[in-house]
mmCIF file of C-alpha atoms and ligand atoms in Angstrom:
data_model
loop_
_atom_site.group_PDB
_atom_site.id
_atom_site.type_symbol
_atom_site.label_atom_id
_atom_site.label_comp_id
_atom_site.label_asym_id
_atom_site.label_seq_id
_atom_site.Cartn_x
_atom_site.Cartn_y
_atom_site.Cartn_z
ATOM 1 C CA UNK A 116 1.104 4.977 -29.285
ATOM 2 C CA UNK A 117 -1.201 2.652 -27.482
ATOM 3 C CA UNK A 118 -3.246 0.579 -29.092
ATOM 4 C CA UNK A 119 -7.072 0.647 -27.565
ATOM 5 C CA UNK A 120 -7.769 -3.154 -27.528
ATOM 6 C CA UNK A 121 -9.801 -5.508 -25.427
ATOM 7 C CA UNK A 122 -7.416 -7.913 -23.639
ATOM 8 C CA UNK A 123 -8.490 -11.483 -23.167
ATOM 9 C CA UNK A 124 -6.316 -13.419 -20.585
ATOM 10 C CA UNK A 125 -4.799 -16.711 -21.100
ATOM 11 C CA UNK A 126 -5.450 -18.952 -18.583
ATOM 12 C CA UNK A 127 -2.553 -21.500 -17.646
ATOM 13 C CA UNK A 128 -3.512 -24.048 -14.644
ATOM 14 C CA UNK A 129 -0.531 -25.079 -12.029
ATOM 15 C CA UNK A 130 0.148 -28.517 -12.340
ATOM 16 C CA UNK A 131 2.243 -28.708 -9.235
ATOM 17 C CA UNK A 132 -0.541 -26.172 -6.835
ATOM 18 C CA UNK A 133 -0.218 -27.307 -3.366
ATOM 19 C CA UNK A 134 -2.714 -29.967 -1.902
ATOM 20 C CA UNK A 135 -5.124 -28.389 0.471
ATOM 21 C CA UNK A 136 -2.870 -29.739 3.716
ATOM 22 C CA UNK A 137 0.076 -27.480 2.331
ATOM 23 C CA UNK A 138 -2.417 -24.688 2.038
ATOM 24 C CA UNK A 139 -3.889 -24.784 4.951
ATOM 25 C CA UNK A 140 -0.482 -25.166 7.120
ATOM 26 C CA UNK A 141 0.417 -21.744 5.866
ATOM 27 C CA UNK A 142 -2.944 -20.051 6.414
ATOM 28 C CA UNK A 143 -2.923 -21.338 9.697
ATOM 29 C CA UNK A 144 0.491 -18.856 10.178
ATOM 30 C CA UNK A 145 0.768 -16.746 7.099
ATOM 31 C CA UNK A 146 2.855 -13.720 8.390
ATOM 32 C CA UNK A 147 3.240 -11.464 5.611
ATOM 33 C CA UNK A 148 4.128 -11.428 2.399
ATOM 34 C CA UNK A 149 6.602 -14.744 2.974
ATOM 35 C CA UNK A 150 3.832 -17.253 1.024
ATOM 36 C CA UNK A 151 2.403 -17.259 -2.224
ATOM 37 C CA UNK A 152 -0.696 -18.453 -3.894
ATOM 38 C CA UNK A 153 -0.368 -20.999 -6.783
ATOM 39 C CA UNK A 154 -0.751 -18.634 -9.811
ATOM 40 C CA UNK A 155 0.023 -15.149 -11.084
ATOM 41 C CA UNK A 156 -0.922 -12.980 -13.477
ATOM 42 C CA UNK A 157 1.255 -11.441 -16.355
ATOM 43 C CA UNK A 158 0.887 -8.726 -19.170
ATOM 44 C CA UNK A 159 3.447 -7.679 -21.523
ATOM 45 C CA UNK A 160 4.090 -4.255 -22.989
ATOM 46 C CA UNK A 161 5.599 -3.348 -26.207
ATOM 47 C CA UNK A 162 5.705 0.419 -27.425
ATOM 48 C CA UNK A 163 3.624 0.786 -30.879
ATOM 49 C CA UNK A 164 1.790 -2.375 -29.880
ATOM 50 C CA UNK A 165 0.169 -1.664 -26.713
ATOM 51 C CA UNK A 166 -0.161 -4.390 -24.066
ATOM 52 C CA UNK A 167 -0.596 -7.781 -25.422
ATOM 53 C CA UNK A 168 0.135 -11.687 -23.847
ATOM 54 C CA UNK A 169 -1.947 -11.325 -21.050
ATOM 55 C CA UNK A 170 -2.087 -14.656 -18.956
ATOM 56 C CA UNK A 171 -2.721 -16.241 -15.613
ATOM 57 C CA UNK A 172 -0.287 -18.778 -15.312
ATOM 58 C CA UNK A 173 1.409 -20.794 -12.336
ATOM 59 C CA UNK A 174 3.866 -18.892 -9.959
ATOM 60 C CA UNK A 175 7.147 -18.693 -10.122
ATOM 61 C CA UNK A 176 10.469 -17.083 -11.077
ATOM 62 C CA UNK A 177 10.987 -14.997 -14.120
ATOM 63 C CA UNK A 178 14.144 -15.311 -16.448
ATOM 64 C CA UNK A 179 15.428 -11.970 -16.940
ATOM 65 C CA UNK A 180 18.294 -10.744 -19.057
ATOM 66 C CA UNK A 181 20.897 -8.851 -16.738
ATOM 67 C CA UNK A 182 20.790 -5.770 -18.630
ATOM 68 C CA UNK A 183 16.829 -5.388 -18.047
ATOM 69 C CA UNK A 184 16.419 -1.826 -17.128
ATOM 70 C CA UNK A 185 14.734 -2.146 -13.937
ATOM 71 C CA UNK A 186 17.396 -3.713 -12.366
ATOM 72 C CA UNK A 187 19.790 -0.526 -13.537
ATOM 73 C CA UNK A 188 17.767 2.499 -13.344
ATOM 74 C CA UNK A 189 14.814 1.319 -10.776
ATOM 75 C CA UNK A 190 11.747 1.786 -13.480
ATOM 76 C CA UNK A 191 9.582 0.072 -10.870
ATOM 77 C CA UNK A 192 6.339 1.045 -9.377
ATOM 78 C CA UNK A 193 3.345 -1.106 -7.564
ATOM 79 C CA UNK A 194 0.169 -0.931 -5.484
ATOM 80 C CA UNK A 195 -1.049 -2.969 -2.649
ATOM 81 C CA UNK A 196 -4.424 -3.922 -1.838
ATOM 82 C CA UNK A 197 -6.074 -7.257 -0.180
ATOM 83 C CA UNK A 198 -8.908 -9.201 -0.820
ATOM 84 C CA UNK A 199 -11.765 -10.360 2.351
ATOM 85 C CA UNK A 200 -13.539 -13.391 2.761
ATOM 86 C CA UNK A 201 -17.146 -11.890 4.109
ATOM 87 C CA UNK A 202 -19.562 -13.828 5.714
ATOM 88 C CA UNK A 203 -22.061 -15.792 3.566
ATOM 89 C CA UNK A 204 -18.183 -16.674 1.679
ATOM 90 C CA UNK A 205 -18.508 -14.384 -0.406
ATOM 91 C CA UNK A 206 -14.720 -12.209 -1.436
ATOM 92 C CA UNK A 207 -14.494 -8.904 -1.825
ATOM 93 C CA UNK A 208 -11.786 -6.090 -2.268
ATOM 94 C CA UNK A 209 -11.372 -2.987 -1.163
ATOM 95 C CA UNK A 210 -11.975 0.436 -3.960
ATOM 96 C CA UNK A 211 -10.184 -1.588 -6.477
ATOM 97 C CA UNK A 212 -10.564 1.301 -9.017
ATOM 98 C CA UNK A 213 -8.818 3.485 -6.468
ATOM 99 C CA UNK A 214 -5.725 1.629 -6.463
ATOM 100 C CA UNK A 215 -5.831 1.570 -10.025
ATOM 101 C CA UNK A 216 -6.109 4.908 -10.702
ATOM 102 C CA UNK A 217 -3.145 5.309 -8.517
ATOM 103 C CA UNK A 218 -1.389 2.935 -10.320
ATOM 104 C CA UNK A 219 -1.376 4.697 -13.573
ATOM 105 C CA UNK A 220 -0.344 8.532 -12.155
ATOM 106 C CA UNK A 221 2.466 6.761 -11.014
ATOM 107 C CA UNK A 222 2.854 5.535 -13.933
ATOM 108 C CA UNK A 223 2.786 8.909 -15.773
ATOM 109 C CA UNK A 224 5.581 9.962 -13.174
ATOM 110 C CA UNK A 225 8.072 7.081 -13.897
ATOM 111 C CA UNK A 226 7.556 7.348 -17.737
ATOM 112 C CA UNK A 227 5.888 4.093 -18.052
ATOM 113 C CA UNK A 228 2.852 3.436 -20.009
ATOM 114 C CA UNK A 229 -0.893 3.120 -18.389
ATOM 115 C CA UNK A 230 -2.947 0.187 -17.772
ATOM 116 C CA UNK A 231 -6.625 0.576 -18.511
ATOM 117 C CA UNK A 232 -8.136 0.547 -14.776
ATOM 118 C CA UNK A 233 -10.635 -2.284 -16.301
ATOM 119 C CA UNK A 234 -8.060 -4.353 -17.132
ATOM 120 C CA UNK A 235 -6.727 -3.937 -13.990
ATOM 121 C CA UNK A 236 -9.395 -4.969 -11.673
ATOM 122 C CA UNK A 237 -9.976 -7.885 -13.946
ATOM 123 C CA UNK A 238 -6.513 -8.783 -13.280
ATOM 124 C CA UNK A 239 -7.385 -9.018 -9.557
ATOM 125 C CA UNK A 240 -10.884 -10.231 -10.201
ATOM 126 C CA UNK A 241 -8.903 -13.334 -12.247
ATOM 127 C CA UNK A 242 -6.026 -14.706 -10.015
ATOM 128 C CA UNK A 243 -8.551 -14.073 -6.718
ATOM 129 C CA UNK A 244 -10.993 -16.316 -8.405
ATOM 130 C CA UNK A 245 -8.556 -19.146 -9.369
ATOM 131 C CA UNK A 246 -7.135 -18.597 -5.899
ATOM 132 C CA UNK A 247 -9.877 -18.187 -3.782
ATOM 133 C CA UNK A 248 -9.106 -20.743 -1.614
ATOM 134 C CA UNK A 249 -6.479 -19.088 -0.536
ATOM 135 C CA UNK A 250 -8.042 -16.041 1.168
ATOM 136 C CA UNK A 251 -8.106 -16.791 4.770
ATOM 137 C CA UNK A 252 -11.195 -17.319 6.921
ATOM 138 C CA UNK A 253 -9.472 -16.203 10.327
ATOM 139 C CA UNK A 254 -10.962 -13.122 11.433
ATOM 140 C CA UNK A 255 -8.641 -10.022 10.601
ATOM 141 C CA UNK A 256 -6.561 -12.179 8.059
ATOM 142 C CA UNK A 257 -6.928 -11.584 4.163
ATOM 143 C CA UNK A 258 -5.411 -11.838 0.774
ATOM 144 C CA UNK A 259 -2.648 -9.063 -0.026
ATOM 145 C CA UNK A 260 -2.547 -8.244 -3.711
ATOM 146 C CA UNK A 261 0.345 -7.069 -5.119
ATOM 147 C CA UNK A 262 0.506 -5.541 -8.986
ATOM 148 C CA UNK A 263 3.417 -3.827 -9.961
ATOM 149 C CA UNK A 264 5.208 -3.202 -13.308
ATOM 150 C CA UNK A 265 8.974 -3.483 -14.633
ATOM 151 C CA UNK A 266 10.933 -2.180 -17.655
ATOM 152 C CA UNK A 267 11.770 -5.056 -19.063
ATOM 153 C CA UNK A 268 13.986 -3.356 -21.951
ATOM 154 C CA UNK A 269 17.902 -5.243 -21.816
ATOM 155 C CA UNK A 270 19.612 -1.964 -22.794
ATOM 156 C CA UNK A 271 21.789 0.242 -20.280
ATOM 157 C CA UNK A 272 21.172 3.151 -22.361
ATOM 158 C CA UNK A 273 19.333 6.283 -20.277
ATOM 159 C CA UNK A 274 18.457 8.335 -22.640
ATOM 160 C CA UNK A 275 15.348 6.856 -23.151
ATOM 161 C CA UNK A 276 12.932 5.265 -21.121
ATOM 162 C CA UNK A 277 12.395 1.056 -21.873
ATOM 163 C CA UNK A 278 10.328 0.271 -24.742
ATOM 164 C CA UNK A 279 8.974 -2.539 -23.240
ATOM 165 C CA UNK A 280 7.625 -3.315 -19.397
ATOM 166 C CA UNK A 281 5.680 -6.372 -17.837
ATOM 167 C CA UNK A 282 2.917 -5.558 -15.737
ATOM 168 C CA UNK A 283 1.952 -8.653 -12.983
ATOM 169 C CA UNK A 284 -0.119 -8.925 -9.929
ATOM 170 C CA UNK A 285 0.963 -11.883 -6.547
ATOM 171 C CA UNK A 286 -0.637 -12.720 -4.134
ATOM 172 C CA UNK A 287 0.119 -13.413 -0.715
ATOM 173 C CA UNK A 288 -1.894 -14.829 2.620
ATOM 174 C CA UNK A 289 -1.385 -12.339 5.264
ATOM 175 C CA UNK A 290 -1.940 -11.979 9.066
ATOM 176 C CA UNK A 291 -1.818 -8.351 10.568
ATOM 177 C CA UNK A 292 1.365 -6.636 9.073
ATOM 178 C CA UNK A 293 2.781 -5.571 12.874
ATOM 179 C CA UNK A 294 3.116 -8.445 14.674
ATOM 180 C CA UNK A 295 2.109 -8.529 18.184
ATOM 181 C CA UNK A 296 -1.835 -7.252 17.501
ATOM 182 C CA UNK A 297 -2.800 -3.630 18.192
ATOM 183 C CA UNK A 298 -0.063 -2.225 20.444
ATOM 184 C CA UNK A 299 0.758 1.070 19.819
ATOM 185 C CA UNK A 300 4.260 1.704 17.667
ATOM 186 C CA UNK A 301 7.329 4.151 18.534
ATOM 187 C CA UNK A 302 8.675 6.617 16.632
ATOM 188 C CA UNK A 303 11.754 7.580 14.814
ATOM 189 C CA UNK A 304 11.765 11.494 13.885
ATOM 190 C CA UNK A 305 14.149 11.411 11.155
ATOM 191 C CA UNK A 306 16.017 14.777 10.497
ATOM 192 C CA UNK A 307 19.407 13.055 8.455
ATOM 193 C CA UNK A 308 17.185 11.581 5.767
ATOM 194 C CA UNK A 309 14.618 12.502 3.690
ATOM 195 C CA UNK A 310 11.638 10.197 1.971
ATOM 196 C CA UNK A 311 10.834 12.565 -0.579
ATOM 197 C CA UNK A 312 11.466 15.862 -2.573
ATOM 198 C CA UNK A 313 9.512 18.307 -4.161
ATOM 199 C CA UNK A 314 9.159 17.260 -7.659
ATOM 200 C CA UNK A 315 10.842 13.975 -6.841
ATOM 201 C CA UNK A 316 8.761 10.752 -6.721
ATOM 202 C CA UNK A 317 6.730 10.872 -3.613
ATOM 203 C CA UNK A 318 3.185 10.598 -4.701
ATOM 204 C CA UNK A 319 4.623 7.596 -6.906
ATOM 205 C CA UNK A 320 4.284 4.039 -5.308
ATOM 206 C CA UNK A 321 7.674 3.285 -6.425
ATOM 207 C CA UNK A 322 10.272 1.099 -5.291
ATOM 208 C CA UNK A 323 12.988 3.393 -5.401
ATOM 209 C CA UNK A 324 11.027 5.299 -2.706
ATOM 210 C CA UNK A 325 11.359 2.350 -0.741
ATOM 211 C CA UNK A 326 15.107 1.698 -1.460
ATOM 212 C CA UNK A 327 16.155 5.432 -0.139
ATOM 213 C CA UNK A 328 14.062 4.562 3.252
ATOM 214 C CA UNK A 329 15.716 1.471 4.144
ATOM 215 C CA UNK A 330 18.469 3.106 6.180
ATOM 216 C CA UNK A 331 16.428 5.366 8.060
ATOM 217 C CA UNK A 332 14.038 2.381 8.698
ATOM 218 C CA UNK A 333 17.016 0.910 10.590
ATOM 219 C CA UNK A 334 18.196 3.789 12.231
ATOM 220 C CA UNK A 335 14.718 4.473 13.632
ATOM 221 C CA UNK A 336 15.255 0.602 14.789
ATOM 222 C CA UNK A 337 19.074 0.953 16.059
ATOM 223 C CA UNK A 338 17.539 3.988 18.308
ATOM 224 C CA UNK A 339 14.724 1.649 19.674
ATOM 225 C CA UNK A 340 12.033 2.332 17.700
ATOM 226 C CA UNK A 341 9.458 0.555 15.345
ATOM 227 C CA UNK A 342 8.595 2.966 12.702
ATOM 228 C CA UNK A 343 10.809 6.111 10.785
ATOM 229 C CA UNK A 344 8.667 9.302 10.566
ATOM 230 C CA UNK A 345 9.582 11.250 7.763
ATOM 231 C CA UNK A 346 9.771 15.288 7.416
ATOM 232 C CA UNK A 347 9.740 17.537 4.852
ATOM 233 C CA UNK A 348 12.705 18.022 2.576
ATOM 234 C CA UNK A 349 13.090 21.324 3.161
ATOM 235 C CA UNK A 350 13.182 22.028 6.607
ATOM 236 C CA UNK A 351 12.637 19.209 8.424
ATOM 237 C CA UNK A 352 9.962 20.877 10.129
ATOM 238 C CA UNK A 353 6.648 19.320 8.881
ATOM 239 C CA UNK A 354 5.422 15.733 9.244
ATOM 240 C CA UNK A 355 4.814 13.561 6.149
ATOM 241 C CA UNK A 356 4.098 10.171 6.794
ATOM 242 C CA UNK A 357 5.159 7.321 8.734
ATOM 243 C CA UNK A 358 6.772 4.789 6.984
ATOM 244 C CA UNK A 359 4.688 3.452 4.058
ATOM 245 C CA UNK A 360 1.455 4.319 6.169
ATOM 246 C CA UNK A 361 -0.404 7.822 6.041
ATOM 247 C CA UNK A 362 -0.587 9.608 9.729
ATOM 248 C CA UNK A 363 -3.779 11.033 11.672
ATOM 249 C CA UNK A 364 -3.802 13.927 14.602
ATOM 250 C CA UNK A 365 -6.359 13.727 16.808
ATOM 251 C CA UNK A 366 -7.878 16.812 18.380
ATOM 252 C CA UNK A 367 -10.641 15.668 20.233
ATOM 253 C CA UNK A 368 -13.545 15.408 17.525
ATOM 254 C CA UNK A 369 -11.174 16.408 14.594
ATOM 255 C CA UNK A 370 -9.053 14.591 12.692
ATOM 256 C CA UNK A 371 -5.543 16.497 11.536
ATOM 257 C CA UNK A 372 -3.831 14.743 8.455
ATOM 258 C CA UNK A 373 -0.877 16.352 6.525
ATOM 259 C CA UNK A 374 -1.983 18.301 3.290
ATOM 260 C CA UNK A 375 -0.866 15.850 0.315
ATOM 261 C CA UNK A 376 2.051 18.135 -1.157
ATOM 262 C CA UNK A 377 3.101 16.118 -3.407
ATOM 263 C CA UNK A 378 6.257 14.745 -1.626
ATOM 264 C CA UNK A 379 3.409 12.111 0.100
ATOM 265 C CA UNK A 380 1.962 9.007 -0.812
ATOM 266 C CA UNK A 381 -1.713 9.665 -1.405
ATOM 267 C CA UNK A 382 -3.248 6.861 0.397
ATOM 268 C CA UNK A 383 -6.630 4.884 -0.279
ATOM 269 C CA UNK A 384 -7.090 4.456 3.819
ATOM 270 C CA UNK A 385 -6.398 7.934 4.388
ATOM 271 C CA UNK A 386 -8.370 9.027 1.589
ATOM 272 C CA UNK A 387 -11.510 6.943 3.266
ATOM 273 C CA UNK A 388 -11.214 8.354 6.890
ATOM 274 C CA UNK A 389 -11.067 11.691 5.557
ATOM 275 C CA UNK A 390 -14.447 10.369 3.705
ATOM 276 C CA UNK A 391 -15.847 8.191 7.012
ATOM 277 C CA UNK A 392 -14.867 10.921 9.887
ATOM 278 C CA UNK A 393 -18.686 12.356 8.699
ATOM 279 C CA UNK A 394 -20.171 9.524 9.373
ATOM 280 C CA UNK A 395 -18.439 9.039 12.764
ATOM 281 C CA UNK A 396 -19.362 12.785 13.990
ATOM 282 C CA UNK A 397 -16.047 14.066 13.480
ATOM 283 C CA UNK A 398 -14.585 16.754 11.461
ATOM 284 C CA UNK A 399 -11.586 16.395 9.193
ATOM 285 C CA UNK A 400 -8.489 18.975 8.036
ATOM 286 C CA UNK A 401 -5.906 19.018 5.469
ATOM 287 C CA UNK A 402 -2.778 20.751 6.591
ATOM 288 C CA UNK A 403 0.660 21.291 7.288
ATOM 289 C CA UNK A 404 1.520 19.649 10.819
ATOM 290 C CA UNK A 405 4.447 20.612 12.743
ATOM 291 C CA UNK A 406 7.271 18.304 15.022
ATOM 292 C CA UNK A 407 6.600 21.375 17.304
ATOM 293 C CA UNK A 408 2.911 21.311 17.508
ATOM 294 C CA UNK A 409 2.945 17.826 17.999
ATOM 295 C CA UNK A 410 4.946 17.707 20.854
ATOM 296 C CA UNK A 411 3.520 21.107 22.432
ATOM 297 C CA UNK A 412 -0.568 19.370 21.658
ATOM 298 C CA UNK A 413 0.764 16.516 23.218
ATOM 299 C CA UNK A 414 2.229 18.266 25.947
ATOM 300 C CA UNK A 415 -0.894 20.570 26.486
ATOM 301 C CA UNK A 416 -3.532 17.764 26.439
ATOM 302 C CA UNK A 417 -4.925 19.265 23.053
ATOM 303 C CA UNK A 418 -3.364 16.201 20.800
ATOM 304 C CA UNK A 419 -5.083 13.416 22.596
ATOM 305 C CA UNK A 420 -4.148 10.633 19.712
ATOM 306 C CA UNK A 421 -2.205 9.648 16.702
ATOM 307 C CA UNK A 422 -2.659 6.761 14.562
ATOM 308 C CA UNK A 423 -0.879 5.988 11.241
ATOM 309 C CA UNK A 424 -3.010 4.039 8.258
ATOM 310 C CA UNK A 425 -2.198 2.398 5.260
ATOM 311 C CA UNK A 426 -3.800 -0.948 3.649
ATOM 312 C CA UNK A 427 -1.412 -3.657 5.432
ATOM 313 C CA UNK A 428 -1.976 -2.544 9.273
ATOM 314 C CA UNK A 429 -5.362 -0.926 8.171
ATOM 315 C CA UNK A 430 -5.396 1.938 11.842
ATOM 316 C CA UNK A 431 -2.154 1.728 13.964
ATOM 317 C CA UNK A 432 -1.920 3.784 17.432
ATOM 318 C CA UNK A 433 1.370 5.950 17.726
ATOM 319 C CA UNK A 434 2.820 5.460 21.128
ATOM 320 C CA UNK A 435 5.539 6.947 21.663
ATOM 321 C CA UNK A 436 8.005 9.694 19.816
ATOM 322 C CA UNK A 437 11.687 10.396 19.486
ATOM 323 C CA UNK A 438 14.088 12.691 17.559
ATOM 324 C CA UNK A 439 17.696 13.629 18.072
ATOM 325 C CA UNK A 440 16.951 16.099 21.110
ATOM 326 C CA UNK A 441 13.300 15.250 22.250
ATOM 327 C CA UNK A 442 10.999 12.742 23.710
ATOM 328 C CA UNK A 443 7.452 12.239 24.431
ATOM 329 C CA UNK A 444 4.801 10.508 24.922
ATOM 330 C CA UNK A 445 0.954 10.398 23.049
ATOM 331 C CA UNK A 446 -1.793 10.658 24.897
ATOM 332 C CA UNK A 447 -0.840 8.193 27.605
ATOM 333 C CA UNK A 448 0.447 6.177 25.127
ATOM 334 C CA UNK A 449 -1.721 3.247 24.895
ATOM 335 C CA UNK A 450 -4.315 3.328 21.861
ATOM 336 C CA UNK A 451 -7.410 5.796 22.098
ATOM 337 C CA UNK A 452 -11.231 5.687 21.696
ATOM 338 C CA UNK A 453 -11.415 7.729 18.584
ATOM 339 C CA UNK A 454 -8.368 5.247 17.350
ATOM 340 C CA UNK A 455 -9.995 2.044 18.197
ATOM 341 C CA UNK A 456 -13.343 3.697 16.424
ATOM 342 C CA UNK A 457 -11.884 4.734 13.130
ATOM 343 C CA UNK A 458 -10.658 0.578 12.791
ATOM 344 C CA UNK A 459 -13.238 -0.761 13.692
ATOM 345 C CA UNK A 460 -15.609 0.963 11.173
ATOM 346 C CA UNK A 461 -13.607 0.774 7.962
ATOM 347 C CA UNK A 462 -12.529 -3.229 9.144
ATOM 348 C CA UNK A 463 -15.941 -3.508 9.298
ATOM 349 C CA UNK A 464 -16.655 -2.076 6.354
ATOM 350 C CA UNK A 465 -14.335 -4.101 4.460
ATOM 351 C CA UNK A 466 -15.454 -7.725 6.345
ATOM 352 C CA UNK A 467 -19.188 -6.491 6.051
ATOM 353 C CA UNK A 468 -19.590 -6.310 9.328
ATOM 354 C CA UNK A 469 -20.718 -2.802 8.850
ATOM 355 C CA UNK A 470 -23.202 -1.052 5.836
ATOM 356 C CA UNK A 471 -20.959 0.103 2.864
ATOM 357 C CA UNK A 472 -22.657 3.757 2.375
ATOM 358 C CA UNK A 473 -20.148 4.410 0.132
ATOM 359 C CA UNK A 474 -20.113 1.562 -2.117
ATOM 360 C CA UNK A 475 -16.250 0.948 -1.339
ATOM 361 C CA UNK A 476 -16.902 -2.882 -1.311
ATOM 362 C CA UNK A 477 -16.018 -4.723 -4.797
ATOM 363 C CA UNK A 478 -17.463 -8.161 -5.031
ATOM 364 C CA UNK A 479 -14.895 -10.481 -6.902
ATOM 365 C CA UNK A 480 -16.442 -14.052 -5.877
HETATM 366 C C1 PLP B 75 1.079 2.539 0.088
HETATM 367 C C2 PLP B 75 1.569 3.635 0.956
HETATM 368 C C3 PLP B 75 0.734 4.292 1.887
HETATM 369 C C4 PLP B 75 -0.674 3.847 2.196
HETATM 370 O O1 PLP B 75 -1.518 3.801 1.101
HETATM 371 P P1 PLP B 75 -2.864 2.936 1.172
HETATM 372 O O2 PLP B 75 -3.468 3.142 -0.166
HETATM 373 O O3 PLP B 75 -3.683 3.472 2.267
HETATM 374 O O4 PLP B 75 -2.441 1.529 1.426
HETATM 375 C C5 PLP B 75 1.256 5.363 2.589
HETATM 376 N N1 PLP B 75 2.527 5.757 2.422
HETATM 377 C C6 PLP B 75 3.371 5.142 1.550
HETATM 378 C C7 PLP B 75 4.754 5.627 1.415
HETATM 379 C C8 PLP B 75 2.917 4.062 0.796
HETATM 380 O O5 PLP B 75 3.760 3.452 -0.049
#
C-alpha cells in the first residue's frame, strides 16, 4: 500500500563543496560521467509506509549491508536526462515528465514501487538549483542527471521482491558523450548476443540490461568498431537499437525507426524526432527494419543516412557497418544533411536557440 503524501525534502548543505577554482578546473574538461556535483538527493522507501526521508544532502558514498538485494538479484533501474544553461542564464531540462513517466513503467516491470512524477521533477528541480553552478556554460556541454532506484532490503531470499528501495538522483558535468565531436561511429552487427527478449526487460531502463551488453560492447570493439548493434532475439534478423541510443533510417525525406516491440528502449529523443520530422518537412514510420534492407538501401542509393539518438550524444551519424560475413558502408560514410538537420533543431531546441512549439523546455532556474 502506498501512502498518498506530500513529500517535503530535507535540505542538508556540504560543508566540504569545492571552491569555485576546483569547479571550474573540471568544467573546463568534464568528460562524462567521471565528476560529480557537491550534493545529491535521496528518498527512502518502506512497504506500508510509502516513501518517506526525503533529503538533499552532500555527495558521497552510501553504507550498504552486503546482503542488500540489489547487489544479489540486480533490482536496479534509472533514467538519464541533462540540464542546459540557456542564454539570458537561465537552466532548463529537457521533458522532465517524460523521463519520469518512464521511470515508473520500469518500475512496474522490476516489481518496484512508483515515484509520483511530481516528486520526481522536484527532485531534479532541487539538486539543479543548489547546484547550478555547476551546469556548464561551454556551448554543447550540460548537466547529466542521473535518478535511479535500489532494493535496499539485506535479505537473500527471492521469493519476494525487497520491501524497501532508495530512490536518488547525481549529477554529473558532461562534455559530448563520444569523444572526438561529430564523426560518424562504426558498427558491430551482433548475431552471438542478444540485448533483449520478448517479455524480458527491454523497455525497462535497467541495469541488468546494461550488464548482459557489456561483452558484446567489447566484441563490437575487439572487431574494430565503436558501437554493438543489437538484433532481435528471435532471428537475428531485425534491428533494435544501437547501444543505449535509439537508431534512424533515412530514406530521402522519411525517417525509418524500428517499431518499439517491446524488447527496445523507448527513447525520449526518438520519441521527439518522430514528433519534430513534421516540422522539418519530413515524414516518419514505425517498423520492422531488416540487416538485409539495410545493406541492399545502402547498396542501392535508397538508404542515404543513419543516425543513432539517445540523450548523452543527442544525433550521432552511423558510418560504417560490420557483421560476421558482411561489410558496408552508409551513404558515403561521413554524416548527412538530413543528420546534421535533425541535431541541430532539437540542440537548439533544448539551448533555446530555436522556438519550443512543443513546450518540451522545463524551466528549473
Ligand atoms: C536510455 C536509452 C536510450 C535512449 O533514450 P533517451 O530517452 O533518448 O535518452 C536508448 N536505448 C537504451 C538501451 C537506453 O538505455
Amino acid at each position: 500500500m502506498t501512502i498518498a503524501q506530500k513529500l517535503s525534502f530535507d535540505v542538508q548543505l556540504s560543508d566540504h563543496a569545492r571552491t569555485a577554482a576546483e569547479r571550474e578546473q573540471v568544467l573546463a574538461n568534464p568528460a562524462f560521467g567521471q565528476f560529480f556535483t557537491d550534493h545529491m538527493i535521496s528518498i527512502d522507501y518502506t512497504e506500508g509506509q510509502g516513501w518517506h526521508d526525503a533529503r538533499l544532502m552532500p555527495y558521497g558514498p552510501l553504507s550498504l549491508d552486503p546482503a542488500t538485494s540489489v547487489f544479489h538479484y540486480a533490482q536496479e533501474l534509472f533514467e538519464g536526462l541533462k540540464a542546459y544553461r540557456q542564454s539570458g542564464d537561465s537552466i532548463v531540462t529537457f521533458r522532465p515528465y517524460a523521463n519520469a513517466a518512464r521511470f515508473n513503467r520500469s518500475a512496474a516491470r522490476m516489481a518496484m514501487p512508483e515515484l509520483p512524477e511530481d516528486t520526481f521533477v522536484e527532485a531534479l528541480e532541487l539538486l539543479v538549483r543548489t547546484d547550478r553552478e555547476w551546469v556548464p556554460t561551454t556551448e554543447g556541454h550540460s548537466l547529466y542527471l542521473r535518478p535511479f532506484m535500489i532494493a535496499t532490503q539485506p535479505a537473500l531470499g527471492v521469493n519476494y521482491p525487497s520491501r524497501t528501495y532508495k530512490f536518488m538522483v547525481i549529477a554529473s558535468p558532461s562534455a559530448s558523450y563520444f569523444t572526438g565531436g561529430l564523426k560518424p561511429v562504426s558498427v558491430w552487427l551482433s548475431t552471438e548476443y542478444t540485448r533483449a527478449a520478448p517479455g524480458g526487460t527491454g523497455f525497462a531502463k535497467c541495469g541488468g540490461n546494461y550488464a548482459a551488453a557489456f561483452v558484446a560492447q567489447r566484441q563490437a570493439v575487439e572487431q574494430g568498431c565503436d558501437q554493438v548493434v543489437w538484433l532481435d532475439a528471435h532471428e537475428h534478423r531485425y534491428v533494435e537499437e544501437m547501444g543505449g541510443m535509439n537508431l534512424f533510417f533515412v530514406y530521402g525525406d522519411k525517417l525509418v525507426t524500428p517499431a518499439l516491440t517491446g524488447t527496445l528502449l523507448p527513447g525520449i529523443t526518438r520519441d521527439s524526432i518522430l514528433e519534430l520530422a513534421a516540422d522539418l518537412g519530413l515524414e516518419t514510420e514505425e517498423r520492422l527494419v531488416s540487416v538485409d534492407e539495410w545493406q541492399e538501401g545502402c547498396a542501392s542509393g535508397e538508404l542515404t543516412e543513419v543516425f543513432a539518438c539517445g540523450t548523452a550524444a543527442v544525433v550521432t551519424p552511423v558510418g560504417t557497418v560490420k557483421g560476421a560475413d558482411r561489410s558496408w558502408t552508409v551513404g558515403d560514410g561521413t554524416s548527412g544533411p538530413v543528420t546534421m538537420r535533425v541535431r541541430e533543431e532539437l540542440v537548439g531546441i533544448q539551448y533555446g536557440a530555436r522556438p519550443d512549439a512543443h513546450h518540451w523546455v522545463h524551466k528549473i532556474a
